Amino acid sequence: DTSNMTVEQVDEAIQAQFKTYSLKLEGKNSLSSEICGEDFDLHVNYDGRLEELLDTQNSFLWPIALFNKSKIEITSMLEYDEDLLKDLILSLDFFQKENVVEPVDAYISDYKKGIGYEIIPEVSGTQLDFELLFAAVKDVINNLEPGLSLEGADSYIKPKVTSKSPKLIQAVDELNSIAGAEIIYEFGKDTEILDGIKISEWLSISEDGNVVLDESGVKEYVDYIGKTYNSFGRTRTFQTSYGVEIKVKGGDYGWWLNRPLEVSELTELILAGEKMKKKPAYFQTAQQYGDDDIGNTYVEVNLTAQHLFFYKAGKLIMETDFVSGNLSKNYGTPTGTYPIKHKGRNATLNGEDYSTPVDYWLPFNLGIGFHDAPWRKEFGGEIYKTSGSHGCINMPPEQAKIMFENIQWGTAVVVYELPGS
C-alpha cells in the first residue's frame, strides 16, 4: 500500500522487497542452496521514471499494477552486481569439492571368460557447467522466479559417450564376435585351443572407435605353434635294425609350418568369429606328431654297412645292399633324416661329367636319391670308398622297383653311420 507515501518512500519500499528476493537452487542428490537479492545487490533502476509510473497507476491498485500490468517494464529495470552473483554462485555447495563428481563416459569392459565384453554405463556426475548455470540463474532472476532446477536448466556437464551410443554398441558387438572365435589345433595327443582369453589380448579400440586386431599378436601365437610343434631338422633318437639306439642329426624331414600363410588364414578366421578345428598350413608334413614323427614307415640307410631296410606300416618290405657316395672324391652321402621328395620313372640324372638314365628315381636330399644302377654287378662292402656314386644310393634294379612301387612321397629316410656294423 503506497498511500500517503512520497516517491522516495515508495522507492525505498520497493527496493526493500527486491533485497528480500530469494532464489532456491535445486540440484542432484537432494542438494539445494539459496541466494538472496541483497547478497548480489538486486535492485530496480527506474532511471527517474518512478513518479511517472505512479501517476499512471491507481494508487489503491498500485502493488498489483506494478507487479502485473507493469511487470515487464519493471523487471526490465532490474539491476545487480554480476561479479557478486558469480562469486555467490561459486561459493554454493554445488561447487564444493566433496560434492563434485565428474561425469564418466560409458566404456567397454575388459574381456571376461564366459561373458565377453560389456558396456559399462556412463556416470552422469554432479559437475556443473558454470557458464550454463550462470546464464540460467540470470534468466530466472530477471523474471523474479523463486526457484531453479539445475537438471531442468541442463546445467550439468554430461558424459560425451553414453551406453546408447551406436558406435559403442557396434564396437562391443564386433569385439564379442571376434573374441567369440575358437580355433582348435590338434597335434597328435596335444591340443591347442585359441579362444577369447588369448584373442582379447590382441583387441583394442582406435581413437575413432573402430575395433583393431593386432596381427603381431597373431604372429606371435603362430610362432609359438611353430616352435612347439615343428620337427623340421631336429636331432632324433632312432632305434636301428641292429638293436642299437642312436642320435641322428641333420636333414630336412619333419613338420614345417608355413608361418606367413598360417598367420593370414588364422587372422581371417578370427575376424570372422569362426569356431572350428583347423589344420595348420605347412610347407612340409611328417608321418605323425610327437617325439617320434617318423612312424613305422621309413627307409633306414646304414652307410657303414652299406645296407638299407624299407619298412612299411611296421613290416619289412625289402632290404638290400647298396653303393653310396664315393668317399675318395668327397662325394660321401650326407647323414640325416629326409623326406622322399619325388617319384620319377625313366628319369635322366645329369651332372657336370655324367648323364645317366634310370628307371626309378626317388630323390630325398636335393640331387641325392635312390635309383636303380643296372651297370653295377656288385653292391655293398667297401665299393663306395673308391668307386661310389656322386652321392646317390645305387640299388639293384629289382630292389629299386620294389621300393618305388611301395613308397609314398614324404616317407622318412634315415641315413646314418654305425661303426662296427
Short mmCIF file of C-alpha atoms in Angstrom, two decimals:
data_model
loop_
_atom_site.label_atom_id
_atom_site.label_comp_id
_atom_site.label_asym_id
_atom_site.label_seq_id
_atom_site.Cartn_x
_atom_site.Cartn_y
_atom_site.Cartn_z
CA ASP A 1 0.00 0.00 0.00
CA THR A 2 1.64 3.22 -1.15
CA SER A 3 -0.99 5.57 0.21
CA ASN A 4 0.35 8.78 1.71
CA MET A 5 3.91 7.85 0.62
CA THR A 6 6.34 10.11 -1.08
CA VAL A 7 8.05 8.91 -4.23
CA GLU A 8 11.21 8.34 -2.19
CA GLN A 9 9.32 6.23 0.35
CA VAL A 10 7.78 4.15 -2.42
CA ASP A 11 11.21 3.60 -3.92
CA GLU A 12 12.57 2.53 -0.56
CA ALA A 13 9.69 0.11 -0.04
CA ILE A 14 10.09 -1.39 -3.49
CA GLN A 15 13.86 -1.78 -3.19
CA ALA A 16 13.38 -3.47 0.19
CA GLN A 17 11.20 -6.12 -1.47
CA PHE A 18 13.91 -6.88 -4.01
CA LYS A 19 16.53 -7.18 -1.27
CA THR A 20 14.45 -9.90 0.30
CA TYR A 21 14.09 -11.73 -3.01
CA SER A 22 15.18 -15.35 -2.63
CA LEU A 23 16.09 -17.92 -5.27
CA LYS A 24 16.23 -21.57 -4.31
CA LEU A 25 18.51 -23.78 -6.42
CA GLU A 26 17.67 -27.50 -6.51
CA GLY A 27 20.43 -29.87 -7.59
CA LYS A 28 21.12 -33.60 -7.76
CA ASN A 29 21.26 -35.86 -4.72
CA SER A 30 18.76 -33.59 -2.86
CA LEU A 31 21.41 -30.89 -2.64
CA SER A 32 19.98 -27.37 -2.55
CA SER A 33 21.14 -23.82 -1.87
CA GLU A 34 19.55 -20.42 -1.66
CA ILE A 35 20.71 -16.97 -2.70
CA CYS A 36 19.20 -13.63 -1.68
CA GLY A 37 18.86 -10.48 -3.73
CA GLU A 38 20.58 -8.43 -1.05
CA ASP A 39 23.74 -10.55 -1.40
CA PHE A 40 24.29 -9.52 -5.01
CA ASP A 41 22.72 -6.01 -4.78
CA LEU A 42 19.48 -6.79 -6.59
CA HIS A 43 17.53 -3.53 -7.16
CA VAL A 44 15.43 -1.59 -9.65
CA ASN A 45 16.80 1.34 -11.56
CA TYR A 46 13.80 3.46 -12.56
CA ASP A 47 16.03 5.96 -14.25
CA GLY A 48 13.95 8.81 -12.71
CA ARG A 49 10.66 7.40 -14.01
CA LEU A 50 9.14 6.11 -10.75
CA GLU A 51 6.97 9.18 -10.29
CA GLU A 52 5.72 8.84 -13.85
CA LEU A 53 4.88 5.19 -13.26
CA LEU A 54 3.00 6.02 -10.08
CA ASP A 55 0.98 8.76 -11.73
CA THR A 56 -0.27 6.31 -14.37
CA GLN A 57 -1.50 3.72 -11.85
CA ASN A 58 -4.48 3.71 -9.47
CA SER A 59 -2.92 4.21 -6.04
CA PHE A 60 -5.14 1.60 -4.42
CA LEU A 61 -4.27 -1.00 -7.08
CA TRP A 62 -0.69 0.07 -7.46
CA PRO A 63 1.00 -3.02 -5.98
CA ILE A 64 -0.94 -5.27 -8.32
CA ALA A 65 -0.38 -2.95 -11.24
CA LEU A 66 3.32 -2.68 -10.54
CA PHE A 67 3.89 -6.40 -10.38
CA ASN A 68 1.40 -7.44 -13.04
CA LYS A 69 0.41 -4.86 -15.62
CA SER A 70 3.81 -3.22 -15.41
CA LYS A 71 5.82 -6.38 -14.69
CA ILE A 72 7.75 -6.46 -17.95
CA GLU A 73 8.56 -2.84 -17.71
CA ILE A 74 9.64 -3.05 -14.08
CA THR A 75 11.71 -6.24 -14.41
CA SER A 76 13.45 -4.80 -17.39
CA MET A 77 14.76 -2.22 -14.97
CA LEU A 78 16.30 -4.81 -12.63
CA GLU A 79 19.99 -4.41 -11.93
CA TYR A 80 22.51 -6.35 -9.85
CA ASP A 81 26.24 -6.85 -9.47
CA GLU A 82 27.16 -9.71 -11.79
CA ASP A 83 30.58 -10.18 -10.19
CA LEU A 84 28.97 -10.56 -6.78
CA LEU A 85 26.47 -13.01 -8.23
CA LYS A 86 29.24 -15.08 -9.82
CA ASP A 87 31.18 -15.25 -6.57
CA LEU A 88 27.99 -16.10 -4.70
CA ILE A 89 27.16 -18.97 -7.03
CA LEU A 90 30.71 -20.34 -6.95
CA SER A 91 30.57 -20.40 -3.15
CA LEU A 92 27.49 -22.63 -3.12
CA ASP A 93 27.64 -26.28 -2.04
CA PHE A 94 27.26 -27.44 -5.64
CA PHE A 95 30.82 -26.32 -6.37
CA GLN A 96 32.46 -27.67 -3.25
CA LYS A 97 35.00 -30.41 -3.91
CA GLU A 98 33.23 -33.02 -1.79
CA ASN A 99 30.04 -32.57 -3.79
CA VAL A 100 31.57 -32.60 -7.27
CA VAL A 101 31.63 -35.88 -9.17
CA GLU A 102 33.00 -35.60 -12.67
CA PRO A 103 30.97 -37.31 -15.42
CA VAL A 104 32.40 -40.55 -16.77
CA ASP A 105 31.82 -41.74 -20.31
CA ALA A 106 30.31 -45.14 -20.95
CA TYR A 107 33.03 -47.60 -21.94
CA ILE A 108 33.64 -51.21 -22.85
CA SER A 109 34.76 -53.56 -20.11
CA ASP A 110 37.73 -55.89 -20.25
CA TYR A 111 37.04 -59.35 -21.63
CA LYS A 112 35.62 -61.83 -19.14
CA LYS A 113 35.60 -65.56 -19.76
CA GLY A 114 32.07 -66.82 -20.35
CA ILE A 115 30.73 -63.26 -20.57
CA GLY A 116 32.81 -61.45 -23.14
CA TYR A 117 32.75 -57.69 -23.39
CA GLU A 118 30.09 -55.47 -21.80
CA ILE A 119 29.20 -51.80 -21.95
CA ILE A 120 29.80 -50.13 -18.60
CA PRO A 121 27.15 -47.35 -18.35
CA GLU A 122 28.12 -43.72 -18.11
CA VAL A 123 28.20 -41.84 -14.81
CA SER A 124 26.31 -38.54 -15.07
CA GLY A 125 28.17 -36.98 -12.19
CA THR A 126 27.44 -33.69 -10.43
CA GLN A 127 29.90 -31.37 -12.14
CA LEU A 128 28.27 -28.14 -13.28
CA ASP A 129 28.98 -26.04 -16.32
CA PHE A 130 29.31 -22.66 -14.64
CA GLU A 131 28.57 -20.62 -17.75
CA LEU A 132 25.36 -22.53 -18.44
CA LEU A 133 24.29 -22.28 -14.81
CA PHE A 134 25.08 -18.57 -14.60
CA ALA A 135 23.00 -17.87 -17.70
CA ALA A 136 20.10 -19.88 -16.26
CA VAL A 137 20.31 -18.09 -12.90
CA LYS A 138 20.31 -14.70 -14.56
CA ASP A 139 17.28 -15.70 -16.59
CA VAL A 140 15.20 -16.68 -13.54
CA ILE A 141 16.34 -13.63 -11.58
CA ASN A 142 15.32 -11.36 -14.43
CA ASN A 143 11.88 -12.95 -14.23
CA LEU A 144 11.87 -12.94 -10.41
CA GLU A 145 11.19 -16.66 -10.30
CA PRO A 146 11.56 -18.29 -6.88
CA GLY A 147 13.30 -21.50 -7.85
CA LEU A 148 15.57 -23.21 -10.37
CA SER A 149 16.15 -26.89 -11.06
CA LEU A 150 19.77 -27.35 -12.11
CA GLU A 151 18.89 -30.51 -14.01
CA GLY A 152 15.93 -28.79 -15.63
CA ALA A 153 18.22 -25.96 -16.66
CA ASP A 154 20.52 -28.56 -18.27
CA SER A 155 23.48 -27.05 -16.47
CA TYR A 156 25.27 -30.29 -15.51
CA ILE A 157 28.20 -31.39 -17.64
CA LYS A 158 27.13 -34.53 -19.47
CA PRO A 159 29.20 -37.58 -20.44
CA LYS A 160 30.27 -37.41 -24.05
CA VAL A 161 29.60 -41.12 -24.60
CA THR A 162 26.53 -42.93 -23.30
CA SER A 163 25.61 -46.59 -23.24
CA LYS A 164 23.16 -45.90 -26.06
CA SER A 165 25.92 -44.71 -28.39
CA PRO A 166 25.50 -46.58 -31.71
CA LYS A 167 29.28 -46.53 -32.19
CA LEU A 168 29.85 -48.09 -28.77
CA ILE A 169 27.18 -50.72 -29.30
CA GLN A 170 28.64 -51.60 -32.69
CA ALA A 171 32.14 -51.85 -31.20
CA VAL A 172 31.12 -54.18 -28.35
CA ASP A 173 29.19 -56.38 -30.78
CA GLU A 174 32.22 -56.61 -33.06
CA LEU A 175 34.55 -57.31 -30.13
CA ASN A 176 32.33 -60.13 -28.91
CA SER A 177 32.10 -61.57 -32.39
CA ILE A 178 35.88 -61.64 -32.82
CA ALA A 179 36.61 -62.80 -29.27
CA GLY A 180 33.96 -65.47 -29.76
CA ALA A 181 36.21 -67.25 -32.24
CA GLU A 182 37.52 -70.63 -31.15
CA ILE A 183 40.22 -72.28 -33.23
CA ILE A 184 41.30 -75.77 -32.21
CA TYR A 185 44.60 -77.28 -33.32
CA GLU A 186 45.28 -80.95 -32.79
CA PHE A 187 48.88 -82.16 -32.79
CA GLY A 188 48.50 -85.85 -32.11
CA LYS A 189 47.83 -86.17 -28.39
CA ASP A 190 48.36 -82.47 -27.83
CA THR A 191 45.66 -79.87 -28.37
CA GLU A 192 45.96 -76.09 -28.59
CA ILE A 193 42.77 -74.03 -28.22
CA LEU A 194 42.79 -70.41 -29.27
CA ASP A 195 39.78 -68.57 -27.81
CA GLY A 196 38.68 -65.23 -26.43
CA ILE A 197 41.05 -65.36 -23.46
CA LYS A 198 44.03 -65.04 -25.80
CA ILE A 199 42.35 -63.22 -28.68
CA SER A 200 41.16 -60.45 -26.35
CA GLU A 201 44.82 -59.58 -25.68
CA TRP A 202 45.11 -58.60 -29.35
CA LEU A 203 41.97 -56.45 -29.50
CA SER A 204 41.74 -52.72 -28.96
CA ILE A 205 39.60 -49.73 -29.89
CA SER A 206 41.12 -46.99 -32.04
CA GLU A 207 40.62 -43.29 -31.37
CA ASP A 208 37.83 -43.20 -33.95
CA GLY A 209 36.03 -46.08 -32.21
CA ASN A 210 36.93 -48.89 -34.58
CA VAL A 211 37.92 -52.38 -33.41
CA VAL A 212 41.55 -53.23 -34.16
CA LEU A 213 43.12 -56.70 -34.17
CA ASP A 214 46.86 -56.59 -33.53
CA GLU A 215 48.26 -59.01 -36.10
CA SER A 216 51.61 -59.05 -34.31
CA GLY A 217 49.81 -60.99 -31.56
CA VAL A 218 48.54 -63.48 -34.13
CA LYS A 219 52.07 -63.79 -35.49
CA GLU A 220 53.48 -64.43 -32.02
CA TYR A 221 50.91 -67.16 -31.48
CA VAL A 222 51.73 -68.80 -34.82
CA ASP A 223 55.43 -68.56 -33.93
CA TYR A 224 54.63 -70.39 -30.70
CA ILE A 225 52.84 -73.13 -32.65
CA GLY A 226 55.83 -73.42 -34.98
CA LYS A 227 58.44 -73.52 -32.21
CA THR A 228 56.44 -76.02 -30.20
CA TYR A 229 55.38 -78.47 -32.90
CA ASN A 230 57.82 -78.02 -35.78
CA SER A 231 60.14 -81.02 -36.02
CA PHE A 232 61.95 -79.88 -39.17
CA GLY A 233 65.66 -80.61 -38.91
CA ARG A 234 65.56 -81.85 -35.30
CA THR A 235 68.01 -84.39 -33.88
CA ARG A 236 66.15 -87.66 -33.49
CA THR A 237 66.56 -90.72 -31.34
CA PHE A 238 66.36 -93.70 -33.67
CA GLN A 239 66.18 -97.43 -32.97
CA THR A 240 68.19 -99.16 -35.68
CA SER A 241 67.50 -102.58 -37.11
CA TYR A 242 70.78 -103.62 -35.43
CA GLY A 243 69.29 -103.19 -31.97
CA VAL A 244 71.30 -100.06 -31.28
CA GLU A 245 69.68 -96.72 -30.41
CA ILE A 246 71.44 -93.76 -31.97
CA LYS A 247 71.09 -89.99 -32.39
CA VAL A 248 70.56 -88.84 -35.95
CA LYS A 249 71.31 -85.19 -36.58
CA GLY A 250 70.55 -83.04 -39.60
CA GLY A 251 68.33 -83.39 -42.62
CA ASP A 252 65.13 -81.59 -43.51
CA TYR A 253 62.47 -84.14 -42.59
CA GLY A 254 59.66 -83.10 -40.25
CA TRP A 255 56.76 -80.78 -39.65
CA TRP A 256 57.49 -77.35 -41.09
CA LEU A 257 54.84 -74.72 -40.51
CA ASN A 258 54.16 -72.17 -43.24
CA ARG A 259 54.03 -69.28 -40.80
CA PRO A 260 53.10 -66.40 -43.18
CA LEU A 261 50.22 -68.40 -44.67
CA GLU A 262 49.08 -69.59 -41.24
CA VAL A 263 49.05 -66.01 -39.91
CA SER A 264 46.93 -64.95 -42.87
CA GLU A 265 44.46 -67.84 -42.56
CA LEU A 266 44.20 -67.57 -38.78
CA THR A 267 43.64 -63.81 -38.89
CA GLU A 268 40.79 -64.27 -41.36
CA LEU A 269 39.13 -66.92 -39.17
CA ILE A 270 39.46 -64.80 -36.03
CA LEU A 271 37.95 -61.72 -37.67
CA ALA A 272 35.06 -63.86 -38.88
CA GLY A 273 34.48 -65.21 -35.36
CA GLU A 274 34.77 -68.82 -36.57
CA LYS A 275 34.55 -71.84 -34.28
CA MET A 276 36.33 -74.80 -35.84
CA LYS A 277 39.15 -77.31 -35.88
CA LYS A 278 41.95 -76.13 -38.12
CA LYS A 279 44.74 -77.94 -39.89
CA PRO A 280 47.85 -75.76 -39.88
CA ALA A 281 49.32 -74.60 -43.17
CA TYR A 282 52.56 -76.49 -43.74
CA PHE A 283 55.47 -76.25 -46.12
CA GLN A 284 56.10 -79.89 -45.25
CA THR A 285 54.49 -82.57 -43.10
CA ALA A 286 55.73 -85.64 -41.28
CA GLN A 287 54.24 -89.09 -40.75
CA GLN A 288 52.87 -88.29 -37.31
CA TYR A 289 53.15 -85.86 -34.38
CA GLY A 290 55.19 -86.42 -31.26
CA ASP A 291 58.81 -87.19 -30.46
CA ASP A 292 58.72 -89.99 -32.99
CA ASP A 293 57.43 -88.19 -36.06
CA ILE A 294 58.81 -90.84 -38.42
CA GLY A 295 56.27 -93.50 -37.55
CA ASN A 296 56.57 -97.09 -38.74
CA THR A 297 57.01 -96.43 -42.45
CA TYR A 298 60.54 -95.37 -43.34
CA VAL A 299 63.77 -96.24 -45.11
CA GLU A 300 66.77 -96.96 -42.90
CA VAL A 301 70.11 -96.38 -44.60
CA ASN A 302 73.28 -97.59 -42.84
CA LEU A 303 76.23 -96.05 -44.69
CA THR A 304 78.76 -98.00 -42.64
CA ALA A 305 77.22 -101.36 -43.52
CA GLN A 306 76.13 -100.18 -46.99
CA HIS A 307 72.79 -101.79 -46.27
CA LEU A 308 69.25 -100.43 -46.13
CA PHE A 309 65.86 -101.53 -44.81
CA PHE A 310 62.47 -100.39 -46.05
CA TYR A 311 59.63 -100.70 -43.54
CA LYS A 312 56.01 -100.06 -44.40
CA ALA A 313 53.39 -99.95 -41.63
CA GLY A 314 55.91 -101.71 -39.41
CA LYS A 315 56.54 -104.53 -41.87
CA LEU A 316 59.89 -105.06 -43.55
CA ILE A 317 59.11 -104.80 -47.26
CA MET A 318 62.64 -105.06 -48.53
CA GLU A 319 66.30 -104.85 -47.55
CA THR A 320 69.35 -104.70 -49.74
CA ASP A 321 72.99 -103.75 -50.06
CA PHE A 322 73.73 -100.57 -51.97
CA VAL A 323 76.55 -98.31 -53.07
CA SER A 324 76.60 -94.74 -51.74
CA GLY A 325 78.74 -91.67 -52.46
CA ASN A 326 82.42 -92.02 -53.35
CA LEU A 327 84.48 -91.08 -50.31
CA SER A 328 87.77 -90.79 -52.23
CA LYS A 329 86.28 -87.96 -54.31
CA ASN A 330 84.47 -86.28 -51.40
CA TYR A 331 81.06 -87.34 -52.71
CA GLY A 332 80.11 -89.02 -49.45
CA THR A 333 76.34 -89.29 -48.87
CA PRO A 334 75.26 -86.89 -46.05
CA THR A 335 73.70 -88.32 -42.91
CA GLY A 336 70.42 -87.04 -41.51
CA THR A 337 66.69 -87.58 -41.80
CA TYR A 338 65.00 -86.57 -45.06
CA PRO A 339 61.62 -86.99 -46.76
CA ILE A 340 61.10 -88.60 -50.15
CA LYS A 341 60.54 -85.52 -52.28
CA HIS A 342 59.55 -87.02 -55.61
CA LYS A 343 58.85 -90.24 -57.52
CA GLY A 344 60.08 -90.34 -61.09
CA ARG A 345 60.04 -93.03 -63.79
CA ASN A 346 62.55 -93.19 -66.64
CA ALA A 347 64.50 -90.19 -65.42
CA THR A 348 67.90 -88.96 -66.59
CA LEU A 349 70.36 -87.92 -63.89
CA ASN A 350 72.68 -85.18 -65.09
CA GLY A 351 75.88 -83.83 -63.57
CA GLU A 352 79.00 -82.00 -64.66
CA ASP A 353 80.58 -85.13 -66.01
CA TYR A 354 77.71 -87.55 -66.42
CA SER A 355 74.22 -88.11 -67.80
CA THR A 356 72.69 -91.35 -66.61
CA PRO A 357 69.23 -92.72 -67.45
CA VAL A 358 67.46 -94.70 -64.68
CA ASP A 359 64.13 -96.47 -64.46
CA TYR A 360 63.34 -95.48 -60.86
CA TRP A 361 64.21 -92.18 -59.24
CA LEU A 362 63.41 -91.26 -55.61
CA PRO A 363 65.23 -88.07 -54.55
CA PHE A 364 65.36 -87.19 -50.84
CA ASN A 365 68.22 -84.69 -50.38
CA LEU A 366 68.42 -82.14 -53.18
CA GLY A 367 70.01 -84.12 -56.07
CA ILE A 368 70.67 -87.16 -53.92
CA GLY A 369 68.24 -90.05 -54.02
CA PHE A 370 67.58 -93.74 -54.53
CA HIS A 371 67.77 -95.16 -58.02
CA ASP A 372 68.43 -98.39 -59.85
CA ALA A 373 72.00 -98.97 -61.05
CA PRO A 374 71.90 -101.74 -63.68
CA TRP A 375 75.50 -101.01 -64.63
CA ARG A 376 76.74 -102.35 -61.31
CA LYS A 377 77.20 -106.06 -60.78
CA GLU A 378 78.05 -105.81 -57.09
CA PHE A 379 76.66 -103.81 -54.17
CA GLY A 380 77.67 -103.33 -50.56
CA GLY A 381 81.02 -103.84 -48.93
CA GLU A 382 83.60 -101.10 -49.43
CA ILE A 383 82.87 -100.31 -53.06
CA TYR A 384 81.65 -96.83 -52.12
CA LYS A 385 85.00 -95.78 -50.69
CA THR A 386 86.76 -95.63 -54.05
CA SER A 387 84.13 -96.42 -56.67
CA GLY A 388 80.97 -94.97 -55.20
CA SER A 389 78.37 -92.68 -56.70
CA HIS A 390 78.12 -88.88 -56.76
CA GLY A 391 76.13 -89.15 -53.51
CA CYS A 392 73.10 -91.18 -54.57
CA ILE A 393 72.13 -94.58 -53.22
CA ASN A 394 72.73 -97.02 -56.08
CA MET A 395 70.43 -100.03 -55.75
CA PRO A 396 69.92 -103.32 -57.54
CA PRO A 397 67.17 -102.76 -60.15
CA GLU A 398 64.75 -105.33 -58.72
CA GLN A 399 65.05 -103.83 -55.22
CA ALA A 400 64.68 -100.27 -56.54
CA LYS A 401 61.49 -101.39 -58.28
CA ILE A 402 60.03 -102.80 -55.05
CA MET A 403 60.82 -99.60 -53.15
CA PHE A 404 59.43 -97.40 -55.91
CA GLU A 405 56.14 -99.32 -56.07
CA ASN A 406 55.59 -99.29 -52.31
CA ILE A 407 56.88 -95.95 -51.12
CA GLN A 408 54.97 -92.67 -50.85
CA TRP A 409 56.01 -89.07 -51.17
CA GLY A 410 57.09 -87.72 -47.76
CA THR A 411 58.26 -91.05 -46.34
CA ALA A 412 61.21 -90.59 -43.98
CA VAL A 413 64.69 -91.65 -44.99
CA VAL A 414 67.08 -92.07 -42.05
CA VAL A 415 70.72 -92.02 -43.14
CA TYR A 416 73.35 -92.78 -40.53
CA GLU A 417 76.74 -94.30 -39.81
CA LEU A 418 77.11 -97.10 -37.29
CA PRO A 419 80.68 -98.09 -36.52
CA GLY A 420 81.15 -101.82 -36.14
CA SER A 421 78.06 -102.73 -38.13
#
